[in-house]
Structures are given as structure tokens and as C-alpha cells.
Short mmCIF file of C-alpha atoms in Angstrom, two decimals:
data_model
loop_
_atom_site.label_atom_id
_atom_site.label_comp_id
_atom_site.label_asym_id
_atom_site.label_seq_id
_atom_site.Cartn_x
_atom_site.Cartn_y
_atom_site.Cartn_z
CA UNK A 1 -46.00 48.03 -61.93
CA UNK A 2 -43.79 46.34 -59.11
CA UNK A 3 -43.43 42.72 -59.37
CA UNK A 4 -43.01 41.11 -56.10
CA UNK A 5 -42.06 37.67 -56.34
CA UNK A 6 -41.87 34.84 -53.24
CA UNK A 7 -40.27 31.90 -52.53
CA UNK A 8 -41.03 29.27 -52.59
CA UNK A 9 -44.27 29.02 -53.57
CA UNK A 10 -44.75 26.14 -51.15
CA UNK A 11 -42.96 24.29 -47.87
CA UNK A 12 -43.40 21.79 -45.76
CA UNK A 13 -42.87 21.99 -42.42
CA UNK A 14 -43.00 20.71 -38.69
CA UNK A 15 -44.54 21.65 -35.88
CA UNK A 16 -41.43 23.60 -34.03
CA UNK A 17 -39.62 24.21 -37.46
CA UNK A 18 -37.99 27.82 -38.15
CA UNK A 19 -39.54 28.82 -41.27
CA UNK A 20 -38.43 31.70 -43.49
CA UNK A 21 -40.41 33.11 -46.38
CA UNK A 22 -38.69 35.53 -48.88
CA UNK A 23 -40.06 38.08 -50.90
CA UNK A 24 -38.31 39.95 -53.53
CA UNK A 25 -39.65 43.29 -55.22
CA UNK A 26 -38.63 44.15 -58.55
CA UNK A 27 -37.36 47.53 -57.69
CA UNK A 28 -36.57 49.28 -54.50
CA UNK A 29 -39.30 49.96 -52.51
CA UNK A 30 -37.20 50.88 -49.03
CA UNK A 31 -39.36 49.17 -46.38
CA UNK A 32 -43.38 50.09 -47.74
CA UNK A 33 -43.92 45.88 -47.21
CA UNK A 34 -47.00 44.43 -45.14
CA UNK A 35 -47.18 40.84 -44.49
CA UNK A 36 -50.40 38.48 -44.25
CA UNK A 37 -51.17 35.29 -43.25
CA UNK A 38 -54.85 33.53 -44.81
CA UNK A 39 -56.25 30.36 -44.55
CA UNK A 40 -58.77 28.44 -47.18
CA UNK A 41 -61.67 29.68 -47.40
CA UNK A 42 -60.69 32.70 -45.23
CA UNK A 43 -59.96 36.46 -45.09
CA UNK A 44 -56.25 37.40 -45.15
CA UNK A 45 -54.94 38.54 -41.53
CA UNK A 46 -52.48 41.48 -41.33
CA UNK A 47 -49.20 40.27 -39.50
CA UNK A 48 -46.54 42.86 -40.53
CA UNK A 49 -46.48 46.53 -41.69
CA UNK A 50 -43.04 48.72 -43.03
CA UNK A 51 -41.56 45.59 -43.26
CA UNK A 52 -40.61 44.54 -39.72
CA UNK A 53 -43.21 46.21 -37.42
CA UNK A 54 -45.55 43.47 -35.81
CA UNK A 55 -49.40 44.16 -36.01
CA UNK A 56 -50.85 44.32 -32.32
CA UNK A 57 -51.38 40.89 -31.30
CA UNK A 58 -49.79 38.84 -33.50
CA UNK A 59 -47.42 36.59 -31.65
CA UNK A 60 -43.20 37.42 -31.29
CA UNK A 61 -42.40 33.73 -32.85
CA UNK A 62 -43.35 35.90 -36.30
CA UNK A 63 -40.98 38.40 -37.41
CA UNK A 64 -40.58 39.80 -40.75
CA UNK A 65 -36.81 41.95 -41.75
CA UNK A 66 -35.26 43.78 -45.38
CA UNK A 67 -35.31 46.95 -46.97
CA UNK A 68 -35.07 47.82 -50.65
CA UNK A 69 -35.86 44.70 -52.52
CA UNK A 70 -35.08 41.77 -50.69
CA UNK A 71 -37.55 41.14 -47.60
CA UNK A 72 -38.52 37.50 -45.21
CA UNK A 73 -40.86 36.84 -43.19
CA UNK A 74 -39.40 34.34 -40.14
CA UNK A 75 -41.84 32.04 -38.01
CA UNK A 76 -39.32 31.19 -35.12
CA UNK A 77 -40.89 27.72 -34.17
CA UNK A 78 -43.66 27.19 -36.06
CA UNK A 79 -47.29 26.12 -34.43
CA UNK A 80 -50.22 24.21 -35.46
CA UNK A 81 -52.22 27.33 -36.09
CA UNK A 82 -49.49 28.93 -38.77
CA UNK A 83 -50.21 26.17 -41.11
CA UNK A 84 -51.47 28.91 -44.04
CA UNK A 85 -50.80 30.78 -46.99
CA UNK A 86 -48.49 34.20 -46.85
CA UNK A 87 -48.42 37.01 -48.65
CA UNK A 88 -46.54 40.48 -48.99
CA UNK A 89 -47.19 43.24 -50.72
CA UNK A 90 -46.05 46.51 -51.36
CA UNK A 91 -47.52 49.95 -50.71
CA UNK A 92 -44.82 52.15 -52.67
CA UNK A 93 -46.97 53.15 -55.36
CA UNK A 94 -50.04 52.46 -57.48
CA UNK A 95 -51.25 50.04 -58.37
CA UNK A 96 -50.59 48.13 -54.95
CA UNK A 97 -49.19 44.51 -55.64
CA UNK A 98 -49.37 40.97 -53.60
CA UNK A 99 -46.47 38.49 -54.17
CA UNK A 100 -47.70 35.23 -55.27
CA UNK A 101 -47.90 33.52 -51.67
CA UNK A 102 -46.31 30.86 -49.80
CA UNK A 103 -48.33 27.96 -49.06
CA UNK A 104 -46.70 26.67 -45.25
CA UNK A 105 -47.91 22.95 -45.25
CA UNK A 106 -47.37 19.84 -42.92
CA UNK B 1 -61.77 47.01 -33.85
CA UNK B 2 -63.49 47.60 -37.33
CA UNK B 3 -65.80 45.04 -38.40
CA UNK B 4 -66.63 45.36 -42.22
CA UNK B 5 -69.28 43.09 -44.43
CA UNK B 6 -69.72 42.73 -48.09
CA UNK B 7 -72.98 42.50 -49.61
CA UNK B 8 -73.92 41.81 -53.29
CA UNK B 9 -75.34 39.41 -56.02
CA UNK B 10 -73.35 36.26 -56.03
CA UNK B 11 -74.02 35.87 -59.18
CA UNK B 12 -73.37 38.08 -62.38
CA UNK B 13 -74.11 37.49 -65.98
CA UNK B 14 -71.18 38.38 -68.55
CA UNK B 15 -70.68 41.90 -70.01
CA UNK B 16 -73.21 43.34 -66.89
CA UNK B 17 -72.03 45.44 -64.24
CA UNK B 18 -71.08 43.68 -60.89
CA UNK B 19 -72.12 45.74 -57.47
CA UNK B 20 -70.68 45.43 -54.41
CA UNK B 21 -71.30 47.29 -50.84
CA UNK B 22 -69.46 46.97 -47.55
CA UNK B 23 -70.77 48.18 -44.77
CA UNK B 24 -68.46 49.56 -42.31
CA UNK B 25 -69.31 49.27 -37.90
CA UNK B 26 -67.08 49.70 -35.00
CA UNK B 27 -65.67 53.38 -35.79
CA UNK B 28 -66.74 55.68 -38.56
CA UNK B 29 -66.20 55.64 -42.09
CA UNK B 30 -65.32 59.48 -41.48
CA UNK B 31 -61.91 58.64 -39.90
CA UNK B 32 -58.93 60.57 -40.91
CA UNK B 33 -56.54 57.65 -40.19
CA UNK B 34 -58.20 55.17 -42.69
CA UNK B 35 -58.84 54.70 -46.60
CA UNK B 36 -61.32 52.15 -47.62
CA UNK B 37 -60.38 49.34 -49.99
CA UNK B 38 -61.25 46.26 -52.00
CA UNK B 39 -59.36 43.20 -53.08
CA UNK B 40 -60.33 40.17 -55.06
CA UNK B 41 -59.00 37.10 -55.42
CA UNK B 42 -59.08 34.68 -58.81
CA UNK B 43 -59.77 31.36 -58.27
CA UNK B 44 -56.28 28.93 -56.91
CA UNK B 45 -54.37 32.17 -57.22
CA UNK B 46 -53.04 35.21 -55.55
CA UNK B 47 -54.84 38.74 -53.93
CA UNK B 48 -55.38 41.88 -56.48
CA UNK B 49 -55.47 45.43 -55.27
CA UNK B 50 -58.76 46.35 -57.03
CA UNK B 51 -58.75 50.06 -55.58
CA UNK B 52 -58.90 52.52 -52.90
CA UNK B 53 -61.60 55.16 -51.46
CA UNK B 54 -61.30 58.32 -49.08
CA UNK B 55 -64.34 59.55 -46.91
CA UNK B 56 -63.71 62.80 -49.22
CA UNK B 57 -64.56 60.71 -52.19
CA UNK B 58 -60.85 60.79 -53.77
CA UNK B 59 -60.26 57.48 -55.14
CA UNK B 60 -57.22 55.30 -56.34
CA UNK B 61 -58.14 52.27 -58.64
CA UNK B 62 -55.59 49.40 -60.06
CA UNK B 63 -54.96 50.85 -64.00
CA UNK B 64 -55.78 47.18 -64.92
CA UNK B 65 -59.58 48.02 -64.03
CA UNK B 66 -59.19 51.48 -64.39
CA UNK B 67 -61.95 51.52 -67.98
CA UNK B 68 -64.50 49.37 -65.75
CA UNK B 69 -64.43 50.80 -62.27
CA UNK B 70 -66.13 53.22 -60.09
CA UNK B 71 -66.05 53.24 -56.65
CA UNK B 72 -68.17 55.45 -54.16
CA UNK B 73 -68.77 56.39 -50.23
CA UNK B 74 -72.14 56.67 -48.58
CA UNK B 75 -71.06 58.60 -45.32
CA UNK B 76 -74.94 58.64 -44.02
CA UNK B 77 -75.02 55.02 -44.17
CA UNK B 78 -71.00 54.12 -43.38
CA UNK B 79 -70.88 52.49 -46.21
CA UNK B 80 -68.55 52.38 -49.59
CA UNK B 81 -69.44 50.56 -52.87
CA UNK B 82 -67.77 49.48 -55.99
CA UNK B 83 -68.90 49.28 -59.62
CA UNK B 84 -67.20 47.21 -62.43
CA UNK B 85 -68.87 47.13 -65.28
CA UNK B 86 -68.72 44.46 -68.66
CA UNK B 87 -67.52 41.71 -66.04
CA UNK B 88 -66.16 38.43 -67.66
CA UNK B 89 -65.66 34.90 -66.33
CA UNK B 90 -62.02 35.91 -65.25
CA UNK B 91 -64.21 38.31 -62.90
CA UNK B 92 -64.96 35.49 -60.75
CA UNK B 93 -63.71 34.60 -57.44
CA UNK B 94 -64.31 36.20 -53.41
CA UNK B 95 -64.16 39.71 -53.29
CA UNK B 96 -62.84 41.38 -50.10
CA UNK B 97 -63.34 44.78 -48.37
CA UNK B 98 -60.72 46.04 -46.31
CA UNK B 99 -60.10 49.19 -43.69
CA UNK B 100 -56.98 51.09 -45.11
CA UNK B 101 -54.68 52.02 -41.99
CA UNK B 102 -53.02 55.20 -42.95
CA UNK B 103 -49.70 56.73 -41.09
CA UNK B 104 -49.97 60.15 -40.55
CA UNK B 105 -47.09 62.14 -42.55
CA UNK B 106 -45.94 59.11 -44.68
CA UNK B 107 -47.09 56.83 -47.40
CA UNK B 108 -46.92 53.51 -45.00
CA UNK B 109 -50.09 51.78 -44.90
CA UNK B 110 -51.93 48.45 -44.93
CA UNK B 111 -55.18 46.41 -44.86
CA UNK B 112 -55.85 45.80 -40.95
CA UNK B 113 -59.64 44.82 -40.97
CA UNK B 114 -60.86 42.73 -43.40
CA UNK B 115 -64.80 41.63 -44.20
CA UNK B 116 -65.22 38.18 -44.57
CA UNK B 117 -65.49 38.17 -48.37
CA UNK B 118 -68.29 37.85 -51.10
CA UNK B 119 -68.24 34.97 -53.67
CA UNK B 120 -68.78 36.51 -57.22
CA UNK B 121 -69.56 34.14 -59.99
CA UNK B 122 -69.84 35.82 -63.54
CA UNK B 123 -71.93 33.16 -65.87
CA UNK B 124 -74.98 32.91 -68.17
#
């Protein structure tokens, strides 16, 4: 199976802050990464897919970049609503795998 | 836009078979650009691929569950199930259904619509 593995595992963070999230597979998985954002007691949301491409109305201040093994996912100036929990995960092979998640607090 | 729902008993006793359905409106479950999929998620801790249906009824399940599970698609009804049988306490936590976006000609794809998520509890 492919490990993916982010960091950190939590932030804090202010309102207007650049925040960047890694994620780092365990082999090379060229760019099969999707993003996702979820909040408690929520659903995940999809953000990214094929590692940069931005899901249809998710705002530009997200961006996500990498190929191979090493991936992030940017906020450019972060807003009261991105206050959440990110994840990646690859769709390279089976069995499909999340990373961990990044808990972006105040 | 999709909109899916989970339905199910909340609550499962140990070493029975937990049952899930999501029910799938907005677009048919008869769509050549989508795979239908569920994902759970333990208690405190991180989102597991559980497994992945077609329309056709070709399926791709996480080896981890591979022994207990059995998924299925009810095209009449736009609806797709899962089965996973001897369930234990580590069983437990909000199980999600998910539309699988599929590009054509590659392998890229991702979870775009997601139901809001079932609360399983496996206990006596």
C-alpha cells in the first residue's frame, strides 16, 4: 500500500496567514493527488484533483502544487471559513489511501 | 450536482453483518463518467477507502476488508449498497458515500459529491 504522510498534523493560524500543508507519498505516484477540506461533524469537500487542478468553485486563495512524492496544498491568505481539517490522498492504485490530515486551527 | 444519502441501522451488534444503502438523485447512477464509493472514518482519526462500485457491477474493495465485504448496485432504484460482515467495535465511526468522478482515458479520479454520512456504532 502507499503511505501518504502530512505535515504537520496540526497549525495554528491567523486570519490572513499563508498556510502551506505538505503531503508526502511513500513512492511516486506522478500527480494522481486530490485534496479535501472537512469540518467536525461534516462531510469532506473536494478542493483539488491531479494535484494542482482546482475543483469548480472552490476559491483561487487555495492552490495545491508537486509531482512524484512530494505535494502542498497553499491557502494564500487564509479566511474564517478555512478553519478545518485537510486531507490528500492518492488515486495511483488500490487500495486508495488518505494522509493523516492537517488540523488548520486559530 | 449529485446529491447522495446514506441509510442504515445505526447500530450493529458484534460479529453481525453491517448494511448500508445510498441513494443516489440529481443524475443517474448509470453514468459513464462516475464510480460509486464508500469511505469510513474511525473515531478522532483519518478517512479509509472502504471500496468502489461500477453501474456494470465491477467492484474494487480496500484488501484490508476484502474477507468481509460485498458491495452491490440497484440501477432500478439508483441506488448502491455495501455489506461487511463479522463487524467489531473498531467498525465504528460515520460512514460516507461518495460519487466517483472518473477522467475519460486516464486513471485520475476523485470523490466530488459526498452524502452527509451515517453514524455506525458496533456494540452489544
Amino acid at each position: 500500500d502507499i503511505q501518504m504522510t502530512q505535515s504537520p498534523s496540526s497549525l495554528s493560524a491567523s486570519v490572513g496567514d499563508r498556510v502551506t500543508i505538505t503531503c508526502r507519498a511513500s513512492q511516486s505516484i506522478a500527480n494522481y493527488l486530490n485534496w479535501y477540506q472537512q469540518k467536525p461533524g461534516k462531510a469532506p469537500k473536494f478542493l483539488i484533483h491531479a494535484a494542482s487542478s482546482l475543483h469548480s468553485g472552490v476559491p483561487s486563495r487555495f492552490s495545491g502544487s508537486g509531482s512524484g512524492t512530494d505535494f502542498t496544498l497553499t491557502i494564500s491568505s487564509l479566511q474564517p471559513e478555512d478553519f478545518a481539517t485537510y486531507y490528500c490522498q492518492h488515486v495511483y492504485s488500490i487500495p486508495l489511501t488518505f494522509g493523516g490530515g492537517t488540523k488548520v486551527e486559530i | 450536482q449529485l446529491q447522495l444519502q446514506e441509510s442504515g441501522p445505526g447500530l450493529v451488534k458484534p460479529s453481525e453483518t453491517l448494511s448500508l444503502t445510498c441513494t443516489v438523485s440529481g443524475g443517474s447512477i448509470i453514468s459513464s463518467d462516475y464510480y460509486w464509493g464508500w469511505i469510513r472514518q474511525p473515531p478522532g482519526k483519518g478517512l479509509e477507502w472502504i471500496g468502489t462500485i461500477h453501474h456494470s457491477g465491477t467492484t474494487y474493495y480496500n484488501p484490508s476488508l476484502n474477507t468481509r465485504l460485498t458491495m452491490s448496485v440497484d440501477t432500478s432504484k439508483n441506488q448502491f449498497s455495501l455489506q461487511l460482515t463479522s463487524v467489531t467495535a473498531a467498525d465504528t465511526g460515520p460512514y460516507y458515500c461518495a460519487s466517483q468522478r472518473l477522467v475519460p482515458a486516464t486513471t485520475t479520479n476523485w470523490f466530488d459529491s459526498w452524502g452527509q454520512g451515517t453514524l455506525v456504532t458496533v456494540s452489544s
